[in-house]
């Protein structure tokens, strides 16, 4: 299973801009954890009672990083990361 490198965006709007930019560049970018997978949500608890977890879900972007990544793939990821929009 590939490892993921995590980036922290300022918030959900920036997270979504970054994911869109990276996906357009052919990079498999995603939020680290989909909100629906948070334990408190699965238990039916109020998201507002878990602000840190909710903030992490809304601000984290993960990109591929693993030993089998070719140099060309790593260069493509790095190039896409240098062009992240604000």
Short mmCIF file of C-alpha atoms in Angstrom, two decimals:
data_model
loop_
_atom_site.label_atom_id
_atom_site.label_comp_id
_atom_site.label_asym_id
_atom_site.label_seq_id
_atom_site.Cartn_x
_atom_site.Cartn_y
_atom_site.Cartn_z
CA UNK A 1 0.00 0.00 0.00
CA UNK A 2 1.41 3.40 -0.95
CA UNK A 3 2.19 5.98 1.66
CA UNK A 4 0.61 9.42 1.52
CA UNK A 5 2.28 12.76 2.19
CA UNK A 6 -0.06 15.22 3.89
CA UNK A 7 -0.34 18.95 3.35
CA UNK A 8 -2.33 21.33 5.53
CA UNK A 9 -4.46 23.90 3.73
CA UNK A 10 -5.87 27.01 5.39
CA UNK A 11 -9.40 25.59 5.17
CA UNK A 12 -11.88 23.72 3.02
CA UNK A 13 -11.90 26.23 0.15
CA UNK A 14 -8.13 26.09 -0.22
CA UNK A 15 -8.17 22.31 0.24
CA UNK A 16 -10.59 21.97 -2.67
CA UNK A 17 -8.52 24.33 -4.88
CA UNK A 18 -5.39 22.31 -4.15
CA UNK A 19 -7.08 18.98 -4.83
CA UNK A 20 -8.49 20.30 -8.10
CA UNK A 21 -5.10 21.65 -9.17
CA UNK A 22 -3.31 18.41 -8.32
CA UNK A 23 -5.91 16.19 -9.98
CA UNK A 24 -5.75 18.34 -13.13
CA UNK A 25 -2.01 17.66 -13.13
CA UNK A 26 -2.71 13.91 -12.92
CA UNK A 27 -1.81 13.56 -9.23
CA UNK A 28 -4.01 11.35 -7.05
CA UNK A 29 -4.82 13.94 -4.39
CA UNK A 30 -7.56 13.50 -1.80
CA UNK A 31 -8.54 14.62 1.67
CA UNK A 32 -6.64 12.40 4.10
CA UNK A 33 -9.83 11.02 5.63
CA UNK A 34 -13.31 11.40 4.15
CA UNK A 35 -15.58 13.10 6.69
CA UNK A 36 -17.98 10.17 6.64
CA UNK A 37 -15.22 7.95 8.09
CA UNK A 38 -14.81 9.98 11.27
CA UNK A 39 -15.81 7.86 14.24
CA UNK A 40 -18.01 10.50 15.85
CA UNK A 41 -20.02 10.81 12.63
CA UNK A 42 -20.43 7.05 12.37
CA UNK A 43 -21.75 7.04 15.94
CA UNK A 44 -24.23 9.80 15.12
CA UNK A 45 -22.54 12.39 17.33
CA UNK A 46 -22.60 16.11 16.56
CA UNK A 47 -19.68 17.25 14.34
CA UNK A 48 -19.58 20.60 16.19
CA UNK A 49 -18.56 18.74 19.33
CA UNK A 50 -15.37 17.52 17.57
CA UNK A 51 -13.97 20.71 16.02
CA UNK A 52 -10.36 19.55 15.75
CA UNK A 53 -11.26 16.40 13.83
CA UNK A 54 -13.58 18.39 11.57
CA UNK A 55 -10.87 21.00 10.91
CA UNK A 56 -8.33 18.31 10.02
CA UNK A 57 -10.75 16.70 7.55
CA UNK A 58 -11.48 20.10 5.97
CA UNK A 59 -7.85 21.16 5.65
CA UNK A 60 -5.73 18.09 4.90
CA UNK A 61 -4.67 17.08 1.39
CA UNK A 62 -2.74 13.88 0.78
CA UNK A 63 -0.56 13.12 -2.22
CA UNK A 64 1.25 9.89 -3.14
CA UNK A 65 4.69 9.26 -1.69
CA UNK A 66 6.14 5.76 -1.69
CA UNK A 67 9.31 3.85 -2.54
CA UNK A 68 8.04 2.52 -5.89
CA UNK A 69 7.30 6.03 -7.17
CA UNK A 70 9.49 6.53 -10.23
CA UNK A 71 11.72 9.57 -10.50
CA UNK A 72 9.49 10.88 -13.30
CA UNK A 73 6.40 10.48 -11.12
CA UNK A 74 8.11 12.14 -8.16
CA UNK A 75 9.15 15.06 -10.39
CA UNK A 76 5.56 15.43 -11.62
CA UNK A 77 4.25 15.52 -8.04
CA UNK A 78 6.91 18.05 -7.03
CA UNK A 79 6.18 20.25 -10.04
CA UNK A 80 2.45 20.21 -9.29
CA UNK A 81 3.11 21.07 -5.64
CA UNK A 82 5.20 24.10 -6.55
CA UNK A 83 2.25 25.50 -8.49
CA UNK A 84 -0.40 25.19 -5.78
CA UNK A 85 -2.88 28.07 -5.88
CA UNK A 86 -3.45 30.22 -2.79
#
